[in-house]
mmCIF file of C-alpha atoms and ligand atoms in Angstrom:
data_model
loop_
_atom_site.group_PDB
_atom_site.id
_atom_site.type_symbol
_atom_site.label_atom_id
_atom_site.label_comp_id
_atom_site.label_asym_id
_atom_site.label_seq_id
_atom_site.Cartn_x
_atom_site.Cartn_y
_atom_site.Cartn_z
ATOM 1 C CA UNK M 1 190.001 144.962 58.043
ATOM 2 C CA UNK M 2 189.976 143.386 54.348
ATOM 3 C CA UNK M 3 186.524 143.596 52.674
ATOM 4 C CA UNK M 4 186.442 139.602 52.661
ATOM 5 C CA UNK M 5 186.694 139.921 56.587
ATOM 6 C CA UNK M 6 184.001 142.752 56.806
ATOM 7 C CA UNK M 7 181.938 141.001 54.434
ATOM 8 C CA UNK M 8 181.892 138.105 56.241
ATOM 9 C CA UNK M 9 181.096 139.783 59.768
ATOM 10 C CA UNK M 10 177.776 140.846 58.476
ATOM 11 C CA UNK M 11 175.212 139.842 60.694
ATOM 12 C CA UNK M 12 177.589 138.759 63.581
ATOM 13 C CA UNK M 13 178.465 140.544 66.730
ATOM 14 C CA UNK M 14 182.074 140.885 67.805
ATOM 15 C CA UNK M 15 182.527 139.787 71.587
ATOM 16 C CA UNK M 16 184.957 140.614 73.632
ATOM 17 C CA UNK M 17 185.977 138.118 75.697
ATOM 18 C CA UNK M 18 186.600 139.359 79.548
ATOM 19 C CA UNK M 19 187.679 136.116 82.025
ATOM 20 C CA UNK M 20 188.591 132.333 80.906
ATOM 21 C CA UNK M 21 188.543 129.674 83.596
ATOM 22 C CA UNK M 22 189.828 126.493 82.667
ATOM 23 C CA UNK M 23 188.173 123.525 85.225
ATOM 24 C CA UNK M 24 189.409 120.848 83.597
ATOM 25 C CA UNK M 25 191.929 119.638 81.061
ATOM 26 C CA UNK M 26 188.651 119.272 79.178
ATOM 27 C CA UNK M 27 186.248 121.442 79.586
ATOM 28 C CA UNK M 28 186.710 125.338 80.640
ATOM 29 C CA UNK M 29 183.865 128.301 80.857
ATOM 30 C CA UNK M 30 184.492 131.760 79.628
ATOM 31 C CA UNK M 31 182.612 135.550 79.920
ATOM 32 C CA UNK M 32 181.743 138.102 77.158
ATOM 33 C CA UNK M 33 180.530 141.382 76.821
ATOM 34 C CA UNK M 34 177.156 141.259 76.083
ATOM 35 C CA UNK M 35 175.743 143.620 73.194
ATOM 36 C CA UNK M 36 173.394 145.785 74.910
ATOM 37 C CA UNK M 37 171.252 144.888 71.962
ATOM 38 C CA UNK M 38 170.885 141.669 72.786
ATOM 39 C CA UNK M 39 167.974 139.944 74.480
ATOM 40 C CA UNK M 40 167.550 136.338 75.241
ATOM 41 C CA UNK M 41 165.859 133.910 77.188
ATOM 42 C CA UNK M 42 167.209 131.699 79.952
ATOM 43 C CA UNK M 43 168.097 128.609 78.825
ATOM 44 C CA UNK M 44 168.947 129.438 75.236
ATOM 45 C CA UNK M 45 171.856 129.055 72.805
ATOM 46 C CA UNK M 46 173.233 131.116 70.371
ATOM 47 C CA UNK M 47 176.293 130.229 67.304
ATOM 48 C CA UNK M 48 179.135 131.648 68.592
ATOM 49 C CA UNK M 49 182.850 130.963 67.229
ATOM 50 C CA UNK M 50 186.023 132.809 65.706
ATOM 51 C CA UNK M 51 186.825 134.333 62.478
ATOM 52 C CA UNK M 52 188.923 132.014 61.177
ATOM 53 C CA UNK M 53 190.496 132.127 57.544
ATOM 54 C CA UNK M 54 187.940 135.059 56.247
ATOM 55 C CA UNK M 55 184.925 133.500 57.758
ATOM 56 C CA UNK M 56 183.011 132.811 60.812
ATOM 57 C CA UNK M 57 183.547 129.383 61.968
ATOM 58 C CA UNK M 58 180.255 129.341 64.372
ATOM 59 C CA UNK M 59 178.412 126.560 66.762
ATOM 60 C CA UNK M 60 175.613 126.131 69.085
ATOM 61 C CA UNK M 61 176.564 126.967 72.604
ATOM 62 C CA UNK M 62 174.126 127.469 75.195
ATOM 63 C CA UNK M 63 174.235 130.810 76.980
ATOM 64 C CA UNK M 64 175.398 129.811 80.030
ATOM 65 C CA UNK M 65 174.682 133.109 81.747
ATOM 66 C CA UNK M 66 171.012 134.585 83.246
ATOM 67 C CA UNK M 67 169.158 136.649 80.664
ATOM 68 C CA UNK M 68 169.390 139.437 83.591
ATOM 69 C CA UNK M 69 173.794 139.707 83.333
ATOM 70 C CA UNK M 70 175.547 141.961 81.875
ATOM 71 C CA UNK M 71 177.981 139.553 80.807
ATOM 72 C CA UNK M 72 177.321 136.688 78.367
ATOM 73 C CA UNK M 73 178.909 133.359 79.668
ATOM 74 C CA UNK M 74 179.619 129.990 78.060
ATOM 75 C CA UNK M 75 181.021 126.643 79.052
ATOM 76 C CA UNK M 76 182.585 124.249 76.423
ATOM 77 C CA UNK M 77 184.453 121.006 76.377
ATOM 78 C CA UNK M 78 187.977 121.086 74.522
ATOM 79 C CA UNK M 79 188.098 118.953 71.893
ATOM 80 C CA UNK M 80 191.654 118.595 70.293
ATOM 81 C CA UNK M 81 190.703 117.997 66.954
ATOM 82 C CA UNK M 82 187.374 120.031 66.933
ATOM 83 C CA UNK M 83 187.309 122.906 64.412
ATOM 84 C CA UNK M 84 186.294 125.255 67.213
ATOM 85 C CA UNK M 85 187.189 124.038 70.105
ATOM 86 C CA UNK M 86 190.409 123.181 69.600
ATOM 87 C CA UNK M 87 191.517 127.126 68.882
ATOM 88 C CA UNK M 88 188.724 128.583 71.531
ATOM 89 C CA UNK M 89 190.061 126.798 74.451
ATOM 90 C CA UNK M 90 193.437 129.280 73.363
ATOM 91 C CA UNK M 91 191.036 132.192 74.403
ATOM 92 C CA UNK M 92 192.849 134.920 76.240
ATOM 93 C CA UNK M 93 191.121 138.001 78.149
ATOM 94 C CA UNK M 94 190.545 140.957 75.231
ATOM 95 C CA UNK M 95 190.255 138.720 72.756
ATOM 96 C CA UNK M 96 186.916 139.179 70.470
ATOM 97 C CA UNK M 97 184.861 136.284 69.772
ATOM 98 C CA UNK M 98 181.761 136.540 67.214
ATOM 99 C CA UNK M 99 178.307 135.428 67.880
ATOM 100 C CA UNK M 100 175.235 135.163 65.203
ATOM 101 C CA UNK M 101 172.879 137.243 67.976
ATOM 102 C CA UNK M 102 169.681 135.282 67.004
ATOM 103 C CA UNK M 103 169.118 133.008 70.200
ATOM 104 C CA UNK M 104 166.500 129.662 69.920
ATOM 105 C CA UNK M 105 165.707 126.655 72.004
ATOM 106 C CA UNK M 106 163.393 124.747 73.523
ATOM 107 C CA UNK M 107 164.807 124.463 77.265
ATOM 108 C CA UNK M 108 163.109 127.497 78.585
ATOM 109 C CA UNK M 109 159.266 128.281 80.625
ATOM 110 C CA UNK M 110 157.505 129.292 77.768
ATOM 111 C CA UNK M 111 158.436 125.547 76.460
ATOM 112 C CA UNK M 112 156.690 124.444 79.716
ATOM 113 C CA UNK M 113 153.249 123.919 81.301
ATOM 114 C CA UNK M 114 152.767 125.209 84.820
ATOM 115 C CA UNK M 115 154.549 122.840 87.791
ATOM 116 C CA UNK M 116 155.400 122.296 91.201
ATOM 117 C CA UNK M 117 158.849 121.026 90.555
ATOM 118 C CA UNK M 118 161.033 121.790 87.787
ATOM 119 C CA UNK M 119 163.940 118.578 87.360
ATOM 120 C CA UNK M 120 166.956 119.822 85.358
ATOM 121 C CA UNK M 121 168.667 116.482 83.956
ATOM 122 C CA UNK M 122 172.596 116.811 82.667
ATOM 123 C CA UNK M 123 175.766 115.406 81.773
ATOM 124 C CA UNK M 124 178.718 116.838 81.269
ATOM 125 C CA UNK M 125 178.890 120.195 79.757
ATOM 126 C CA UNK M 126 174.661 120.005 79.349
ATOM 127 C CA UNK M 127 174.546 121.499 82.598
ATOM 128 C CA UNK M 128 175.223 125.160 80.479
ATOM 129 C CA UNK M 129 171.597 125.612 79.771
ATOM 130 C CA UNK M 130 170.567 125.131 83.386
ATOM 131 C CA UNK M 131 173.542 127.415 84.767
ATOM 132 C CA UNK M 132 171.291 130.316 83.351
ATOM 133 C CA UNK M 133 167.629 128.681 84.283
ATOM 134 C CA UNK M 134 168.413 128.502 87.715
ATOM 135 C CA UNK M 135 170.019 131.592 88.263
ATOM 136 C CA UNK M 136 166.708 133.603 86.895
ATOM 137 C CA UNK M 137 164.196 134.477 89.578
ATOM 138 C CA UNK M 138 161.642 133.696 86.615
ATOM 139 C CA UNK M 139 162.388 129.942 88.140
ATOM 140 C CA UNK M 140 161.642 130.044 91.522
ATOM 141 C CA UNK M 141 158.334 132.335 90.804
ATOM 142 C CA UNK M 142 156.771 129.487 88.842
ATOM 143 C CA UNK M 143 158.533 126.437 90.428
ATOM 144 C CA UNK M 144 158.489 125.547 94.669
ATOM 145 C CA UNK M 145 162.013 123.076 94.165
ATOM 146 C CA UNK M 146 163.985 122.899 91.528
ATOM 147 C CA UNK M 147 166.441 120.033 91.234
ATOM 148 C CA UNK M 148 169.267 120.095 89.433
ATOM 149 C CA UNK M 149 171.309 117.053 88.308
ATOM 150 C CA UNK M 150 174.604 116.636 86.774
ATOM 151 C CA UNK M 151 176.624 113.268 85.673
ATOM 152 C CA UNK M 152 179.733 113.308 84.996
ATOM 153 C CA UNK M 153 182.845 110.791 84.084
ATOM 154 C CA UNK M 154 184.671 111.603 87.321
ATOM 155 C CA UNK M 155 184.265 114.309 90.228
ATOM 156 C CA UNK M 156 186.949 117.142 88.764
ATOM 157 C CA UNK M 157 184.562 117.297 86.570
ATOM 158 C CA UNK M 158 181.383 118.289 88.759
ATOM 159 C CA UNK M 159 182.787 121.318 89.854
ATOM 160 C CA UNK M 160 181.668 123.778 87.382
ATOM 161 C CA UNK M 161 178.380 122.837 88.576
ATOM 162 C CA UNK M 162 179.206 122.939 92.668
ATOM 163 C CA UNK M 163 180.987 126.592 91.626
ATOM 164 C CA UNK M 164 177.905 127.872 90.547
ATOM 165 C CA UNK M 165 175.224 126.548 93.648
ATOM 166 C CA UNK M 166 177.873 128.006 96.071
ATOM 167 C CA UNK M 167 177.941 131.301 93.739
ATOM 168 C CA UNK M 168 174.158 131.037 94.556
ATOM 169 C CA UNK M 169 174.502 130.354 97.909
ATOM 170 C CA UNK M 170 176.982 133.408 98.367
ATOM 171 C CA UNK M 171 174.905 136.125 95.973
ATOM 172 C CA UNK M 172 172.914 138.764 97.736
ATOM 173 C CA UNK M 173 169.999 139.235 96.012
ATOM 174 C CA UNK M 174 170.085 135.238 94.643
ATOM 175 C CA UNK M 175 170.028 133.496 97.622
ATOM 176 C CA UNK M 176 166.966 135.593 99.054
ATOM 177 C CA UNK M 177 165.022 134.259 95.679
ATOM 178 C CA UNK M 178 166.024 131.370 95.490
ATOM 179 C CA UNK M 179 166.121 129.908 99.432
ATOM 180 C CA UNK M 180 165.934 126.452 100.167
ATOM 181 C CA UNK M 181 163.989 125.874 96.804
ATOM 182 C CA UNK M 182 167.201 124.604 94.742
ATOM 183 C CA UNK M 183 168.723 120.874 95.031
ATOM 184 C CA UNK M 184 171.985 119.924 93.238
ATOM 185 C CA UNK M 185 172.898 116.957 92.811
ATOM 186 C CA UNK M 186 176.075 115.609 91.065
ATOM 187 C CA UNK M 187 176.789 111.779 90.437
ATOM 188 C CA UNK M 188 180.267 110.454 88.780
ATOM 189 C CA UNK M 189 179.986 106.922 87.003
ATOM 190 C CA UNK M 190 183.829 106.223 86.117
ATOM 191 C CA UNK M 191 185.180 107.248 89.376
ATOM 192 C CA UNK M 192 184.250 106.692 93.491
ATOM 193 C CA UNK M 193 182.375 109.189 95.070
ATOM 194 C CA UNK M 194 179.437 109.035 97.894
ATOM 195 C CA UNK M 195 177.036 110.009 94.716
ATOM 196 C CA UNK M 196 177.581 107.073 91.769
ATOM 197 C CA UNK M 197 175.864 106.481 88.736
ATOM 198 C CA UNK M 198 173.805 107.666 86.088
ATOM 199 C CA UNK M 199 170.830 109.442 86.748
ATOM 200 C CA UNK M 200 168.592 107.643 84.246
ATOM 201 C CA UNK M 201 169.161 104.328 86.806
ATOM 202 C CA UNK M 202 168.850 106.797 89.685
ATOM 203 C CA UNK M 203 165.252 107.616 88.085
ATOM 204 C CA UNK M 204 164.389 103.835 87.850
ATOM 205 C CA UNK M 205 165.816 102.606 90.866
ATOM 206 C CA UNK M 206 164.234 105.348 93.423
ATOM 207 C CA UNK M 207 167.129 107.037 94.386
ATOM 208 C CA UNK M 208 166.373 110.139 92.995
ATOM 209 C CA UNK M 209 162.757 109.785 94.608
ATOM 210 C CA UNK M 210 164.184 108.978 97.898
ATOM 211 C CA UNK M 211 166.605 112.239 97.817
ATOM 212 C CA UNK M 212 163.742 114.643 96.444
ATOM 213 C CA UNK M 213 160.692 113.133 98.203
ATOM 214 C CA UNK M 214 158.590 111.572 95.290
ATOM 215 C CA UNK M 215 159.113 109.757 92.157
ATOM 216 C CA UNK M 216 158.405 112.113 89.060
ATOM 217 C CA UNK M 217 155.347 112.844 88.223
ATOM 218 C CA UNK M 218 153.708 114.539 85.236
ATOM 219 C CA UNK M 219 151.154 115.773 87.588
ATOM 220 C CA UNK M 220 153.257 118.050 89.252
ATOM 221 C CA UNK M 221 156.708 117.602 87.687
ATOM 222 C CA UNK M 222 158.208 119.327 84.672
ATOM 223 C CA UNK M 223 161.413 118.092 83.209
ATOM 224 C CA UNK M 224 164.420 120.054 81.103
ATOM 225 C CA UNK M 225 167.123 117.433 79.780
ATOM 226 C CA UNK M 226 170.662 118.237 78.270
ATOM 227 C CA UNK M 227 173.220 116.473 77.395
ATOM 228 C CA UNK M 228 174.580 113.745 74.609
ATOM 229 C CA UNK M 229 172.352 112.200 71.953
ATOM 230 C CA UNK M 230 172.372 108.999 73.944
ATOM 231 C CA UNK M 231 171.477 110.365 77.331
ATOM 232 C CA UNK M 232 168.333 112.613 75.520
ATOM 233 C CA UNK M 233 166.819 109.253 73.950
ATOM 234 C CA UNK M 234 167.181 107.040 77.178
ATOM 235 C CA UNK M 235 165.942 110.426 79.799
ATOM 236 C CA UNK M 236 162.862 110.859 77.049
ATOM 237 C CA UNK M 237 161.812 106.866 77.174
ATOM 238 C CA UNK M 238 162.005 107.094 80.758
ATOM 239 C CA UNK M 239 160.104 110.361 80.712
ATOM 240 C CA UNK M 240 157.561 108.980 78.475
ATOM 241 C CA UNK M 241 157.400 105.653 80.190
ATOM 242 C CA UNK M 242 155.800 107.938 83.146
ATOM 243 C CA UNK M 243 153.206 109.699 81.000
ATOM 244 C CA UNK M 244 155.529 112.662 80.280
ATOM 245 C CA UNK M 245 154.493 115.184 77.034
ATOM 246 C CA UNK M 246 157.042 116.585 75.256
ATOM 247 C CA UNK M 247 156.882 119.993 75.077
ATOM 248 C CA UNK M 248 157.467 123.224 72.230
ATOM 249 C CA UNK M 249 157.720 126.895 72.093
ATOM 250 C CA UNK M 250 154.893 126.695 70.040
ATOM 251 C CA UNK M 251 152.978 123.795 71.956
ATOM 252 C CA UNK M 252 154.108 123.814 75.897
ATOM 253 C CA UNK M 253 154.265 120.419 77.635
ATOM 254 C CA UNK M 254 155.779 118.492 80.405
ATOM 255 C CA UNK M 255 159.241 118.139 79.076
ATOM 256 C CA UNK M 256 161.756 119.470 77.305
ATOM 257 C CA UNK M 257 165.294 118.171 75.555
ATOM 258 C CA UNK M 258 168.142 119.808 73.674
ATOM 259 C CA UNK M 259 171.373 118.263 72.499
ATOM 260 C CA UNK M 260 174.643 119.981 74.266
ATOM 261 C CA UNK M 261 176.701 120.430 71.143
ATOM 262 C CA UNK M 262 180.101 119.541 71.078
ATOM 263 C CA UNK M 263 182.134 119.525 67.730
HETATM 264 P P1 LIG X 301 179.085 106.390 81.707
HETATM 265 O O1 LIG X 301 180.426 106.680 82.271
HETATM 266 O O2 LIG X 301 178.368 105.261 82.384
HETATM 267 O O3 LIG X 301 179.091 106.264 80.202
HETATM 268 P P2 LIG X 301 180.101 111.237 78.025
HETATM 269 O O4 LIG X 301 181.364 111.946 78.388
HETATM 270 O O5 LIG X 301 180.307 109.911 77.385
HETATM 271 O O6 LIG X 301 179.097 112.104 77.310
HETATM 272 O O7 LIG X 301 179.416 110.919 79.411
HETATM 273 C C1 LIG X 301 179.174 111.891 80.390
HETATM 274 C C2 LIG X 301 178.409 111.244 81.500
HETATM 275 O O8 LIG X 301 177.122 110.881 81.011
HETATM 276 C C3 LIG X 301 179.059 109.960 81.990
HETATM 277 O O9 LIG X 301 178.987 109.942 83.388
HETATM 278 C C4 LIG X 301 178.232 108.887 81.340
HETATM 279 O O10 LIG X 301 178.166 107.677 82.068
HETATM 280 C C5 LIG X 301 176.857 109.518 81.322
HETATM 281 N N1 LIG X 301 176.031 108.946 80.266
HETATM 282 C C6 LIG X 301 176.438 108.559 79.043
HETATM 283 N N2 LIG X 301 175.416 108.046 78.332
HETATM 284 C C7 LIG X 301 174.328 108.124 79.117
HETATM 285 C C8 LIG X 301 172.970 107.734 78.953
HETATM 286 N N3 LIG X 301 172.548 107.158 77.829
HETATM 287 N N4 LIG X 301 172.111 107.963 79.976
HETATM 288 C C9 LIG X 301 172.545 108.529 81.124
HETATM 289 N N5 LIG X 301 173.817 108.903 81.349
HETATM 290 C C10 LIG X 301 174.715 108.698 80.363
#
């Protein structure tokens, strides 16, 4: 390794990269070794990226994974011309990636007051975050249903998110913890499917109260929301429109937001 290269790995971790599974032509999910080092909380992201010309080329992806794995998984969107994306969607198994192993964010408990139900809100590739909140038995302690909600363009594109409630469904110690507590629910808005629309008019026209039994409620409802700048802004109104605090690591309330970064 030149000493430009070395010098320029300081402070980053190499990962090795250990399965790829492309679910779309857009978006795909990969696994990592996970330094043993490394602690994080559900629902967090981390800069990850490849060395590329001397020097780390790094974004925020959320850890896709349960802070309990062993195995550190992400799930991007491809974007042809993105700096990133565009070379990490060439991932193959062995290949190392590098990741800046300082994790933040604001779409975890301790961002959270106490609840009843705990409503996950995302579109497209904003469901990563929630992949790893629901899968951590930390969920279902301090939550009795969690619903999770995905929108996407078009139904191929939902089934990153049906994958992982069937990998639920079908895990032995997972399903025990997490019962009949968990709802999933994924809506398209560009193409037919029993399940249409955005969730923000789901919110506002009852249908999400009618297939979770209750409107939300700051009360007894906390909220997590991920997903483009757009979608944040319109789920917070709504979310303040109801009497909904917005919550901090340093100042827990009744909702939470974080962008999903894309390049
Ligand atoms: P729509 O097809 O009506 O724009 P994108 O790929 O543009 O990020 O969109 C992903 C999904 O998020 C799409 O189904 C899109 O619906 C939906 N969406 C986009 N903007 C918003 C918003 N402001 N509020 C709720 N959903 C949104």
């Amino acid at each position: 390794m030149n000493q430009e290269v070395s010098k320029a790995l300081r402070g980053v971790a190499l990962l090795k990269v250990r399965n790829i599974h492309h679910w779309t032509d857009r978006t795909f999910s990969f696994n990592c070794e996970r330094p043993q080092s490394f602690r994080f909380r559900s629902g967090e992201f981390a800069m990850i990226g490849l060395i590329v010309d001397g020097k780390p080329l790094l974004r925020a992806y959320s850890i896709a994974s349960p802070s309990w794995d062993e195995d550190l998984e992400f799930y991007s969107i491809k974007v042809d011309d993105g700096p990133l994306t565009s070379r990490l969607q060439h991932l193959k198994e062995g290949d190392e990636i590098v990741m800046r192993p300082k994790p933040v964010g604001t779409l975890v408990h301790d961002a959270l007051l106490p609840g009843k139900r705990l409503f996950l809100f995302s579109t497209g590739t904003g469901i990563a975050p929630f992949a790893s909140v629901i899968r951590d038995p930390e969920t279902y302690e301090k939550f009795d249903h969690v619903i999770l909600t995905q929108t996407c363009r078009e139904a191929h594109e939902l089934d990153y998110g049906k994958h992982l409630c069937e990998s639920i469904v079908t895990h032995e110690l997972l399903s025990e913890i997490v019962g009949d507590k968990l709802t999933h629910i994924g809506t398209t808005t560009r193409e037919e499917t029993p399940f249409m629309g955005r969730m923000t008019d789901w919110i506002r026209d009852g249908r999400l109260a009618a297939a979770v039994g209750g409107q939300l409620d700051p009360a007894t409802d906390r909220v997590m929301i991920c997903g483009s700048m757009a979608m944040l802004q319109d789920h917070k109104a709504i979310c303040e429109e109801m009497g909904f605090i917005e919550g901090s690591n340093s100042e827990p309330g009744q909702f939470v937001i974080e962008k999903a970064f894309v390049d």
